[in-house]
PDB file of C-alpha atoms in Angstrom:
ATOM      1  CA  MET U   1      33.243  45.832 121.587  1.00  0.00           C
ATOM      2  CA  ARG U   2      32.356  42.451 120.789  1.00  0.00           C
ATOM      3  CA  ALA U   3      34.560  40.887 117.747  1.00  0.00           C
ATOM      4  CA  ALA U   4      34.144  38.306 114.991  1.00  0.00           C
ATOM      5  CA  VAL U   5      37.276  36.257 114.124  1.00  0.00           C
ATOM      6  CA  ILE U   6      36.535  34.340 110.998  1.00  0.00           C
ATOM      7  CA  GLN U   7      37.751  30.745 110.701  1.00  0.00           C
ATOM      8  CA  PHE U   8      38.625  29.822 107.228  1.00  0.00           C
ATOM      9  CA  PRO U   9      40.145  26.265 106.383  1.00  0.00           C
ATOM     10  CA  GLY U  10      43.799  27.049 106.728  1.00  0.00           C
ATOM     11  CA  SER U  11      43.355  30.107 108.795  1.00  0.00           C
ATOM     12  CA  ASN U  12      46.220  29.852 111.288  1.00  0.00           C
ATOM     13  CA  CYS U  13      46.267  33.216 113.413  1.00  0.00           C
ATOM     14  CA  ASP U  14      42.852  32.886 114.226  1.00  0.00           C
ATOM     15  CA  THR U  15      43.196  31.884 118.141  1.00  0.00           C
ATOM     16  CA  ASP U  16      46.357  34.595 118.248  1.00  0.00           C
ATOM     17  CA  CYS U  17      43.909  37.119 116.932  1.00  0.00           C
ATOM     18  CA  GLN U  18      41.428  35.728 119.797  1.00  0.00           C
ATOM     19  CA  ALA U  19      44.024  36.113 122.617  1.00  0.00           C
ATOM     20  CA  ALA U  20      44.862  39.462 121.511  1.00  0.00           C
ATOM     21  CA  LEU U  21      41.546  40.992 121.355  1.00  0.00           C
ATOM     22  CA  THR U  22      40.579  39.227 124.507  1.00  0.00           C
ATOM     23  CA  SER U  23      44.057  40.792 126.358  1.00  0.00           C
ATOM     24  CA  PHE U  24      41.587  44.622 126.392  1.00  0.00           C
ATOM     25  CA  PRO U  25      39.204  44.394 128.971  1.00  0.00           C
ATOM     26  CA  GLY U  26      35.612  44.655 128.211  1.00  0.00           C
ATOM     27  CA  VAL U  27      36.162  42.731 124.482  1.00  0.00           C
ATOM     28  CA  GLU U  28      34.656  39.845 123.471  1.00  0.00           C
ATOM     29  CA  ALA U  29      35.972  37.782 120.781  1.00  0.00           C
ATOM     30  CA  ASP U  30      34.221  34.892 118.899  1.00  0.00           C
ATOM     31  CA  LEU U  31      35.928  32.464 116.301  1.00  0.00           C
ATOM     32  CA  VAL U  32      33.136  31.972 113.529  1.00  0.00           C
ATOM     33  CA  TRP U  33      33.165  29.243 111.066  1.00  0.00           C
ATOM     34  CA  HIS U  34      33.474  30.469 107.298  1.00  0.00           C
ATOM     35  CA  LYS U  35      30.117  28.705 106.643  1.00  0.00           C
ATOM     36  CA  GLU U  36      28.402  30.988 108.959  1.00  0.00           C
ATOM     37  CA  THR U  37      26.294  33.423 107.242  1.00  0.00           C
ATOM     38  CA  SER U  38      25.517  36.077 109.957  1.00  0.00           C
ATOM     39  CA  LEU U  39      27.113  38.331 111.732  1.00  0.00           C
ATOM     40  CA  ALA U  40      24.948  40.443 113.290  1.00  0.00           C
ATOM     41  CA  GLY U  41      25.307  41.829 116.640  1.00  0.00           C
ATOM     42  CA  TYR U  42      29.402  42.413 115.839  1.00  0.00           C
ATOM     43  CA  ASP U  43      30.848  45.617 116.191  1.00  0.00           C
ATOM     44  CA  ALA U  44      34.115  44.337 114.244  1.00  0.00           C
ATOM     45  CA  VAL U  45      35.115  41.517 112.068  1.00  0.00           C
ATOM     46  CA  ILE U  46      38.883  40.307 111.757  1.00  0.00           C
ATOM     47  CA  LEU U  47      40.094  38.204 108.823  1.00  0.00           C
ATOM     48  CA  PRO U  48      42.746  36.474 109.913  1.00  0.00           C
ATOM     49  CA  GLY U  49      46.310  35.276 108.561  1.00  0.00           C
ATOM     50  CA  GLY U  50      47.212  31.780 107.381  1.00  0.00           C
ATOM     51  CA  PHE U  51      46.661  30.113 104.147  1.00  0.00           C
ATOM     52  CA  SER U  52      42.779  29.818 103.424  1.00  0.00           C
ATOM     53  CA  TYR U  53      42.184  26.855 100.966  1.00  0.00           C
ATOM     54  CA  GLY U  54      46.038  26.244 101.288  1.00  0.00           C
ATOM     55  CA  ASP U  55      46.413  29.377  98.934  1.00  0.00           C
ATOM     56  CA  TYR U  56      45.304  27.328  95.486  1.00  0.00           C
ATOM     57  CA  LEU U  57      44.542  29.526  92.667  1.00  0.00           C
ATOM     58  CA  ARG U  58      45.545  32.424  94.366  1.00  0.00           C
ATOM     59  CA  CYS U  59      45.667  33.652  97.916  1.00  0.00           C
ATOM     60  CA  GLY U  60      42.200  34.345  99.002  1.00  0.00           C
ATOM     61  CA  SER U  61      40.449  33.557  95.744  1.00  0.00           C
ATOM     62  CA  ILE U  62      38.422  30.777  97.163  1.00  0.00           C
ATOM     63  CA  ALA U  63      37.663  32.278 100.623  1.00  0.00           C
ATOM     64  CA  ARG U  64      36.328  35.217  98.945  1.00  0.00           C
ATOM     65  CA  PHE U  65      33.487  33.024  98.067  1.00  0.00           C
ATOM     66  CA  SER U  66      32.629  31.039 101.467  1.00  0.00           C
ATOM     67  CA  PRO U  67      29.150  31.790 102.686  1.00  0.00           C
ATOM     68  CA  ILE U  68      30.623  34.138 105.469  1.00  0.00           C
ATOM     69  CA  MET U  69      31.532  36.522 102.804  1.00  0.00           C
ATOM     70  CA  THR U  70      28.196  37.665 101.945  1.00  0.00           C
ATOM     71  CA  ALA U  71      28.070  38.781 105.512  1.00  0.00           C
ATOM     72  CA  VAL U  72      31.008  40.530 105.689  1.00  0.00           C
ATOM     73  CA  ARG U  73      30.158  42.722 102.460  1.00  0.00           C
ATOM     74  CA  HIS U  74      27.382  43.834 104.153  1.00  0.00           C
ATOM     75  CA  ALA U  75      29.047  44.302 107.523  1.00  0.00           C
ATOM     76  CA  ALA U  76      31.340  46.505 105.648  1.00  0.00           C
ATOM     77  CA  SER U  77      28.787  48.271 103.835  1.00  0.00           C
ATOM     78  CA  THR U  78      26.837  49.097 107.251  1.00  0.00           C
ATOM     79  CA  GLY U  79      30.275  50.654 108.640  1.00  0.00           C
ATOM     80  CA  VAL U  80      30.948  47.737 111.010  1.00  0.00           C
ATOM     81  CA  LEU U  81      35.125  47.496 111.608  1.00  0.00           C
ATOM     82  CA  VAL U  82      36.483  44.750 109.184  1.00  0.00           C
ATOM     83  CA  LEU U  83      40.047  44.027 109.414  1.00  0.00           C
ATOM     84  CA  GLY U  84      42.067  41.863 107.207  1.00  0.00           C
ATOM     85  CA  ILE U  85      45.634  40.790 108.437  1.00  0.00           C
ATOM     86  CA  CYS U  86      47.922  38.774 105.952  1.00  0.00           C
ATOM     87  CA  ASN U  87      45.945  36.580 104.302  1.00  0.00           C
ATOM     88  CA  GLY U  88      43.123  38.246 105.406  1.00  0.00           C
ATOM     89  CA  PHE U  89      44.136  41.551 103.213  1.00  0.00           C
ATOM     90  CA  GLN U  90      44.828  38.892 100.507  1.00  0.00           C
ATOM     91  CA  ILE U  91      40.959  38.019 100.760  1.00  0.00           C
ATOM     92  CA  LEU U  92      39.793  41.523 101.212  1.00  0.00           C
ATOM     93  CA  CYS U  93      41.342  42.248  97.954  1.00  0.00           C
ATOM     94  CA  GLU U  94      40.169  39.194  96.046  1.00  0.00           C
ATOM     95  CA  ALA U  95      36.612  40.116  97.348  1.00  0.00           C
ATOM     96  CA  GLY U  96      37.005  43.547  95.973  1.00  0.00           C
ATOM     97  CA  LEU U  97      36.377  45.283  99.653  1.00  0.00           C
ATOM     98  CA  LEU U  98      39.901  46.879  99.037  1.00  0.00           C
ATOM     99  CA  PRO U  99      41.535  47.720  95.841  1.00  0.00           C
ATOM    100  CA  GLY U 100      44.282  46.355  94.202  1.00  0.00           C
ATOM    101  CA  THR U 101      45.961  42.928  94.856  1.00  0.00           C
ATOM    102  CA  LEU U 102      48.591  41.338  96.765  1.00  0.00           C
ATOM    103  CA  MET U 103      51.302  39.155  94.387  1.00  0.00           C
ATOM    104  CA  ARG U 104      54.201  37.138  94.992  1.00  0.00           C
ATOM    105  CA  ASN U 105      57.052  38.774  96.752  1.00  0.00           C
ATOM    106  CA  SER U 106      59.238  40.369  94.116  1.00  0.00           C
ATOM    107  CA  GLY U 107      62.406  38.322  95.501  1.00  0.00           C
ATOM    108  CA  LEU U 108      60.562  35.202  95.317  1.00  0.00           C
ATOM    109  CA  LEU U 109      61.378  34.532  99.094  1.00  0.00           C
ATOM    110  CA  PHE U 110      58.888  34.011 101.785  1.00  0.00           C
ATOM    111  CA  ARG U 111      59.653  36.981 104.207  1.00  0.00           C
ATOM    112  CA  CYS U 112      59.416  35.856 107.880  1.00  0.00           C
ATOM    113  CA  GLU U 113      60.979  38.895 109.803  1.00  0.00           C
ATOM    114  CA  HIS U 114      60.184  42.076 111.681  1.00  0.00           C
ATOM    115  CA  ARG U 115      59.637  45.223 110.109  1.00  0.00           C
ATOM    116  CA  PHE U 116      59.425  49.071 110.675  1.00  0.00           C
ATOM    117  CA  LEU U 117      56.377  50.534 109.324  1.00  0.00           C
ATOM    118  CA  ARG U 118      55.522  54.528 109.105  1.00  0.00           C
ATOM    119  CA  VAL U 119      52.381  55.106 110.280  1.00  0.00           C
ATOM    120  CA  GLU U 120      50.786  57.777 107.215  1.00  0.00           C
ATOM    121  CA  ASN U 121      47.218  58.906 108.638  1.00  0.00           C
ATOM    122  CA  THR U 122      45.632  58.573 111.904  1.00  0.00           C
ATOM    123  CA  ALA U 123      42.435  59.849 111.082  1.00  0.00           C
ATOM    124  CA  THR U 124      40.997  56.096 110.976  1.00  0.00           C
ATOM    125  CA  PRO U 125      39.299  54.045 113.280  1.00  0.00           C
ATOM    126  CA  PHE U 126      42.038  51.573 112.983  1.00  0.00           C
ATOM    127  CA  THR U 127      45.122  54.199 113.473  1.00  0.00           C
ATOM    128  CA  SER U 128      43.436  56.884 115.785  1.00  0.00           C
ATOM    129  CA  SER U 129      46.063  56.133 118.743  1.00  0.00           C
ATOM    130  CA  PHE U 130      49.127  56.684 116.971  1.00  0.00           C
ATOM    131  CA  GLU U 131      51.020  59.582 116.345  1.00  0.00           C
ATOM    132  CA  LEU U 132      51.127  60.591 112.558  1.00  0.00           C
ATOM    133  CA  GLY U 133      54.772  59.455 111.469  1.00  0.00           C
ATOM    134  CA  ALA U 134      55.123  56.911 114.295  1.00  0.00           C
ATOM    135  CA  VAL U 135      57.538  54.379 113.635  1.00  0.00           C
ATOM    136  CA  LEU U 136      56.119  50.752 114.217  1.00  0.00           C
ATOM    137  CA  ASP U 137      58.330  47.733 114.757  1.00  0.00           C
ATOM    138  CA  LEU U 138      55.946  44.538 113.517  1.00  0.00           C
ATOM    139  CA  PRO U 139      56.467  40.997 112.394  1.00  0.00           C
ATOM    140  CA  ILE U 140      55.594  40.175 108.789  1.00  0.00           C
ATOM    141  CA  ALA U 141      55.520  36.173 107.503  1.00  0.00           C
ATOM    142  CA  HIS U 142      54.229  36.334 103.597  1.00  0.00           C
ATOM    143  CA  GLY U 143      55.038  35.058 100.639  1.00  0.00           C
ATOM    144  CA  GLU U 144      52.484  37.238  98.303  1.00  0.00           C
ATOM    145  CA  GLY U 145      52.735  40.731  99.846  1.00  0.00           C
ATOM    146  CA  ASN U 146      53.952  42.397  96.587  1.00  0.00           C
ATOM    147  CA  TYR U 147      50.955  44.974  96.650  1.00  0.00           C
ATOM    148  CA  PHE U 148      50.212  46.453  93.037  1.00  0.00           C
ATOM    149  CA  ALA U 149      47.120  48.464  91.545  1.00  0.00           C
ATOM    150  CA  ASP U 150      47.056  50.285  88.299  1.00  0.00           C
ATOM    151  CA  PRO U 151      48.034  54.158  88.173  1.00  0.00           C
ATOM    152  CA  GLU U 152      44.667  55.433  88.674  1.00  0.00           C
ATOM    153  CA  THR U 153      43.894  52.940  91.709  1.00  0.00           C
ATOM    154  CA  LEU U 154      47.377  54.669  93.329  1.00  0.00           C
ATOM    155  CA  GLN U 155      46.552  57.580  92.698  1.00  0.00           C
ATOM    156  CA  ALA U 156      43.116  57.365  94.201  1.00  0.00           C
ATOM    157  CA  LEU U 157      44.567  55.862  97.393  1.00  0.00           C
ATOM    158  CA  ASN U 158      47.163  58.622  98.193  1.00  0.00           C
ATOM    159  CA  ALA U 159      44.881  61.335  96.978  1.00  0.00           C
ATOM    160  CA  ASN U 160      42.248  59.860  99.860  1.00  0.00           C
ATOM    161  CA  ASN U 161      44.950  59.306 102.274  1.00  0.00           C
ATOM    162  CA  GLN U 162      43.897  55.480 102.002  1.00  0.00           C
ATOM    163  CA  VAL U 163      47.548  53.852 102.609  1.00  0.00           C
ATOM    164  CA  LEU U 164      47.892  53.781 106.531  1.00  0.00           C
ATOM    165  CA  LEU U 165      50.809  51.907 106.896  1.00  0.00           C
ATOM    166  CA  ARG U 166      54.144  51.785 104.845  1.00  0.00           C
ATOM    167  CA  TYR U 167      57.874  49.831 105.270  1.00  0.00           C
ATOM    168  CA  ALA U 168      59.997  52.001 106.192  1.00  0.00           C
ATOM    169  CA  GLU U 169      63.505  52.349 107.962  1.00  0.00           C
ATOM    170  CA  ALA U 170      63.755  52.610 111.635  1.00  0.00           C
ATOM    171  CA  ASP U 171      63.883  56.548 111.650  1.00  0.00           C
ATOM    172  CA  GLY U 172      61.223  56.423 109.540  1.00  0.00           C
ATOM    173  CA  ASN U 173      62.511  57.064 105.953  1.00  0.00           C
ATOM    174  CA  ILE U 174      60.601  55.143 103.252  1.00  0.00           C
ATOM    175  CA  SER U 175      63.493  53.440 101.207  1.00  0.00           C
ATOM    176  CA  VAL U 176      63.782  50.608  98.638  1.00  0.00           C
ATOM    177  CA  ALA U 177      65.976  48.911 100.874  1.00  0.00           C
ATOM    178  CA  ALA U 178      63.047  49.193 103.897  1.00  0.00           C
ATOM    179  CA  ASN U 179      61.060  47.302 101.132  1.00  0.00           C
ATOM    180  CA  PRO U 180      60.522  43.699 101.614  1.00  0.00           C
ATOM    181  CA  ASN U 181      58.556  42.142  98.773  1.00  0.00           C
ATOM    182  CA  GLY U 182      58.491  44.770  96.006  1.00  0.00           C
ATOM    183  CA  SER U 183      55.677  46.557  96.953  1.00  0.00           C
ATOM    184  CA  LEU U 184      54.196  49.517  95.247  1.00  0.00           C
ATOM    185  CA  GLU U 185      55.419  52.683  96.952  1.00  0.00           C
ATOM    186  CA  ASN U 186      56.345  50.584  99.929  1.00  0.00           C
ATOM    187  CA  ILE U 187      52.357  49.985 100.816  1.00  0.00           C
ATOM    188  CA  ALA U 188      52.269  47.677 103.484  1.00  0.00           C
ATOM    189  CA  GLY U 189      48.571  48.374 104.354  1.00  0.00           C
ATOM    190  CA  ILE U 190      45.791  50.351 103.157  1.00  0.00           C
ATOM    191  CA  CYS U 191      42.228  51.160 103.681  1.00  0.00           C
ATOM    192  CA  SER U 192      38.923  51.533 102.103  1.00  0.00           C
ATOM    193  CA  HIS U 193      37.159  55.088 101.003  1.00  0.00           C
ATOM    194  CA  GLY U 194      35.036  54.921 103.842  1.00  0.00           C
ATOM    195  CA  ARG U 195      37.716  53.864 106.210  1.00  0.00           C
ATOM    196  CA  ASN U 196      36.141  51.410 108.011  1.00  0.00           C
ATOM    197  CA  VAL U 197      37.532  47.864 105.855  1.00  0.00           C
ATOM    198  CA  PHE U 198      41.587  47.747 106.989  1.00  0.00           C
ATOM    199  CA  GLY U 199      43.973  45.421 104.886  1.00  0.00           C
ATOM    200  CA  LEU U 200      47.834  44.950 106.336  1.00  0.00           C
ATOM    201  CA  MET U 201      50.110  42.491 105.441  1.00  0.00           C
ATOM    202  CA  PRO U 202      51.970  42.850 108.936  1.00  0.00           C
ATOM    203  CA  HIS U 203      50.787  40.922 111.976  1.00  0.00           C
ATOM    204  CA  PRO U 204      49.632  43.319 114.961  1.00  0.00           C
ATOM    205  CA  GLU U 205      48.249  40.434 116.819  1.00  0.00           C
ATOM    206  CA  ARG U 206      51.577  38.724 117.333  1.00  0.00           C
ATOM    207  CA  VAL U 207      52.758  41.798 119.262  1.00  0.00           C
ATOM    208  CA  CYS U 208      50.424  42.739 121.786  1.00  0.00           C
ATOM    209  CA  ASP U 209      52.236  41.079 124.775  1.00  0.00           C
ATOM    210  CA  LEU U 210      55.945  42.159 125.949  1.00  0.00           C
ATOM    211  CA  LEU U 211      56.300  38.018 126.568  1.00  0.00           C
ATOM    212  CA  LEU U 212      55.858  37.963 122.536  1.00  0.00           C
ATOM    213  CA  GLY U 213      58.570  40.100 122.152  1.00  0.00           C
ATOM    214  CA  GLY U 214      56.731  43.539 121.471  1.00  0.00           C
ATOM    215  CA  THR U 215      53.443  45.466 121.932  1.00  0.00           C
ATOM    216  CA  ASP U 216      53.376  47.855 118.798  1.00  0.00           C
ATOM    217  CA  GLY U 217      50.357  46.068 117.399  1.00  0.00           C
ATOM    218  CA  ARG U 218      48.477  46.873 120.323  1.00  0.00           C
ATOM    219  CA  GLY U 219      47.317  50.356 119.005  1.00  0.00           C
ATOM    220  CA  ILE U 220      45.442  49.096 116.186  1.00  0.00           C
ATOM    221  CA  PHE U 221      43.202  47.312 118.314  1.00  0.00           C
ATOM    222  CA  GLU U 222      43.048  49.977 120.940  1.00  0.00           C
ATOM    223  CA  SER U 223      41.681  52.475 117.930  1.00  0.00           C
ATOM    224  CA  MET U 224      39.184  49.653 117.110  1.00  0.00           C
ATOM    225  CA  ILE U 225      37.925  50.069 120.477  1.00  0.00           C
ATOM    226  CA  ASP U 226      37.768  53.695 120.767  1.00  0.00           C
ATOM    227  CA  ALA U 227      36.008  54.053 117.497  1.00  0.00           C
ATOM    228  CA  VAL U 228      33.530  51.180 118.723  1.00  0.00           C
ATOM    229  CA  SER U 229      32.803  52.946 122.183  1.00  0.00           C
ATOM    230  CA  SER U 230      32.622  56.416 120.667  1.00  0.00           C
ATOM    231  CA  VAL U 231      29.896  55.465 118.169  1.00  0.00           C
ATOM    232  CA  ARG U 232      27.974  53.784 120.914  1.00  0.00           C
ATOM    233  CA  ALA U 233      28.638  56.941 123.453  1.00  0.00           C
TER     234      ALA U 233
ATOM    235  CA  MET P   1      31.957  19.776  77.378  1.00  0.00           C
ATOM    236  CA  LYS P   2      35.923  19.992  77.639  1.00  0.00           C
ATOM    237  CA  ALA P   3      37.220  23.533  78.073  1.00  0.00           C
ATOM    238  CA  VAL P   4      40.619  25.084  79.044  1.00  0.00           C
ATOM    239  CA  VAL P   5      41.136  28.265  80.531  1.00  0.00           C
ATOM    240  CA  THR P   6      44.738  29.528  80.328  1.00  0.00           C
ATOM    241  CA  VAL P   7      45.223  32.098  82.794  1.00  0.00           C
ATOM    242  CA  MET P   8      48.440  34.971  81.902  1.00  0.00           C
ATOM    243  CA  PRO P   9      50.186  37.703  83.937  1.00  0.00           C
ATOM    244  CA  LYS P  10      49.124  40.634  82.075  1.00  0.00           C
ATOM    245  CA  PRO P  11      52.010  42.262  79.664  1.00  0.00           C
ATOM    246  CA  ALA P  12      52.869  45.224  81.973  1.00  0.00           C
ATOM    247  CA  ILE P  13      53.335  42.822  84.944  1.00  0.00           C
ATOM    248  CA  LEU P  14      56.298  41.857  86.088  1.00  0.00           C
ATOM    249  CA  ASP P  15      56.549  38.255  86.666  1.00  0.00           C
ATOM    250  CA  PRO P  16      59.783  37.406  89.186  1.00  0.00           C
ATOM    251  CA  ALA P  17      59.092  33.722  88.435  1.00  0.00           C
ATOM    252  CA  GLY P  18      59.552  33.777  84.764  1.00  0.00           C
ATOM    253  CA  VAL P  19      62.535  36.005  85.508  1.00  0.00           C
ATOM    254  CA  ALA P  20      64.269  33.549  87.611  1.00  0.00           C
ATOM    255  CA  THR P  21      63.201  30.633  85.262  1.00  0.00           C
ATOM    256  CA  GLY P  22      64.116  32.405  82.495  1.00  0.00           C
ATOM    257  CA  GLN P  23      67.796  32.992  84.077  1.00  0.00           C
ATOM    258  CA  ALA P  24      68.135  29.083  85.042  1.00  0.00           C
ATOM    259  CA  MET P  25      67.535  28.667  81.193  1.00  0.00           C
ATOM    260  CA  GLU P  26      70.288  30.637  80.631  1.00  0.00           C
ATOM    261  CA  HIS P  27      72.284  28.815  83.324  1.00  0.00           C
ATOM    262  CA  LEU P  28      71.589  25.866  81.029  1.00  0.00           C
ATOM    263  CA  GLY P  29      73.165  27.091  78.221  1.00  0.00           C
ATOM    264  CA  LEU P  30      69.584  28.179  76.368  1.00  0.00           C
ATOM    265  CA  HIS P  31      71.282  31.772  75.213  1.00  0.00           C
ATOM    266  CA  GLY P  32      69.052  34.697  74.117  1.00  0.00           C
ATOM    267  CA  VAL P  33      66.307  33.873  76.590  1.00  0.00           C
ATOM    268  CA  ARG P  34      64.117  37.419  76.030  1.00  0.00           C
ATOM    269  CA  SER P  35      61.140  36.810  78.132  1.00  0.00           C
ATOM    270  CA  VAL P  36      59.778  33.406  80.212  1.00  0.00           C
ATOM    271  CA  ARG P  37      56.396  34.275  81.849  1.00  0.00           C
ATOM    272  CA  ILE P  38      54.541  31.664  83.902  1.00  0.00           C
ATOM    273  CA  GLY P  39      50.784  30.968  84.045  1.00  0.00           C
ATOM    274  CA  LYS P  40      48.073  28.582  84.745  1.00  0.00           C
ATOM    275  CA  SER P  41      46.442  25.969  82.534  1.00  0.00           C
ATOM    276  CA  ILE P  42      43.099  25.015  83.994  1.00  0.00           C
ATOM    277  CA  GLU P  43      41.109  21.803  82.133  1.00  0.00           C
ATOM    278  CA  ILE P  44      37.122  21.672  83.084  1.00  0.00           C
ATOM    279  CA  GLU P  45      34.873  18.896  82.048  1.00  0.00           C
ATOM    280  CA  VAL P  46      31.261  20.258  82.891  1.00  0.00           C
ATOM    281  CA  GLU P  47      27.843  18.781  81.861  1.00  0.00           C
ATOM    282  CA  GLY P  48      25.554  21.594  80.275  1.00  0.00           C
ATOM    283  CA  ALA P  49      27.499  24.478  80.838  1.00  0.00           C
ATOM    284  CA  SER P  50      27.237  27.862  78.381  1.00  0.00           C
ATOM    285  CA  GLU P  51      30.160  29.659  77.199  1.00  0.00           C
ATOM    286  CA  GLN P  52      29.026  32.589  79.116  1.00  0.00           C
ATOM    287  CA  GLN P  53      29.273  30.630  82.619  1.00  0.00           C
ATOM    288  CA  LEU P  54      32.531  29.579  81.873  1.00  0.00           C
ATOM    289  CA  HIS P  55      33.842  33.305  81.138  1.00  0.00           C
ATOM    290  CA  GLU P  56      31.982  34.309  84.300  1.00  0.00           C
ATOM    291  CA  ILE P  57      34.013  31.524  86.213  1.00  0.00           C
ATOM    292  CA  ALA P  58      37.313  32.434  84.193  1.00  0.00           C
ATOM    293  CA  HIS P  59      36.738  36.004  85.012  1.00  0.00           C
ATOM    294  CA  ASP P  60      35.482  35.971  88.647  1.00  0.00           C
ATOM    295  CA  LEU P  61      37.370  32.854  90.033  1.00  0.00           C
ATOM    296  CA  LEU P  62      40.386  31.917  88.093  1.00  0.00           C
ATOM    297  CA  SER P  63      41.439  34.819  86.953  1.00  0.00           C
ATOM    298  CA  ASN P  64      42.277  37.902  89.061  1.00  0.00           C
ATOM    299  CA  PRO P  65      41.445  40.722  86.613  1.00  0.00           C
ATOM    300  CA  VAL P  66      43.938  43.145  88.195  1.00  0.00           C
ATOM    301  CA  VAL P  67      46.952  41.514  87.192  1.00  0.00           C
ATOM    302  CA  GLU P  68      46.151  38.753  84.877  1.00  0.00           C
ATOM    303  CA  ASP P  69      44.439  38.067  81.514  1.00  0.00           C
ATOM    304  CA  TYR P  70      42.541  34.824  80.737  1.00  0.00           C
ATOM    305  CA  LYS P  71      41.762  32.765  77.646  1.00  0.00           C
ATOM    306  CA  LEU P  72      38.852  30.407  77.108  1.00  0.00           C
ATOM    307  CA  THR P  73      39.488  27.285  74.767  1.00  0.00           C
ATOM    308  CA  ILE P  74      36.262  25.060  74.013  1.00  0.00           C
ATOM    309  CA  LEU P  75      37.586  21.840  73.003  1.00  0.00           C
TER     310      LEU P  75
END
């Protein structure tokens, strides 16, 4: 798999994503500056976490107009895997590649902690390596992760099984107590209707090595690698 | 041309920062606070723009139509 990790001014998880990706055999991951205009030849595009453009105006609102976003949009429309993590999720929502938006956390606090996430759908290129209902232990670090969409959009997301991760308790129970930010229906990650664009607030790239405290994030990248190699085969 | 764009959270959207600020007002002795909503005011000076262009910028960049409304005022 050949992946592009987009660097916006203010991205700060770009090299973490690159390190996580290249820890898998046969995966190449290039850092691609946001002023570039082509993503030709890449199987996957990662929009990493951080504070693109200082989160000025709204999170992701300026990054969505970066030159590279035309190429990201084109890649998404041709079935290339697009993964947005944290600020990358916010950018995908602002760009209209995913529905809804991420608002200020309901408790107003920046939440930087580990959370449990339940896998809600495994029939996607991002979650195929998990068991349905698996509970992952992933770190979150955000001030604006409160997912909101209007009732029609929410209904469509559920009807199409586009919610891939929800904040849960350790036993997988979805509760208000497990929700760190006020997100609608504990939503932590959603995919596009076509399944090839995925945005999530937690940071899988930070838990891809036991030295860093866990490996629960690896399954997302493993799933992407499997999906890419099965397309090629 | 000078213009002001006011961006506000939609009425149906909970504004936690506004709620917290309203509680602080109560603490300071301003009783009977029923609602506080926090938005943004963006002042623009621009040459040769049309009102239509400013509406597009206000809709596409300055506000997020999912959760915010904007008002454009040409000064």
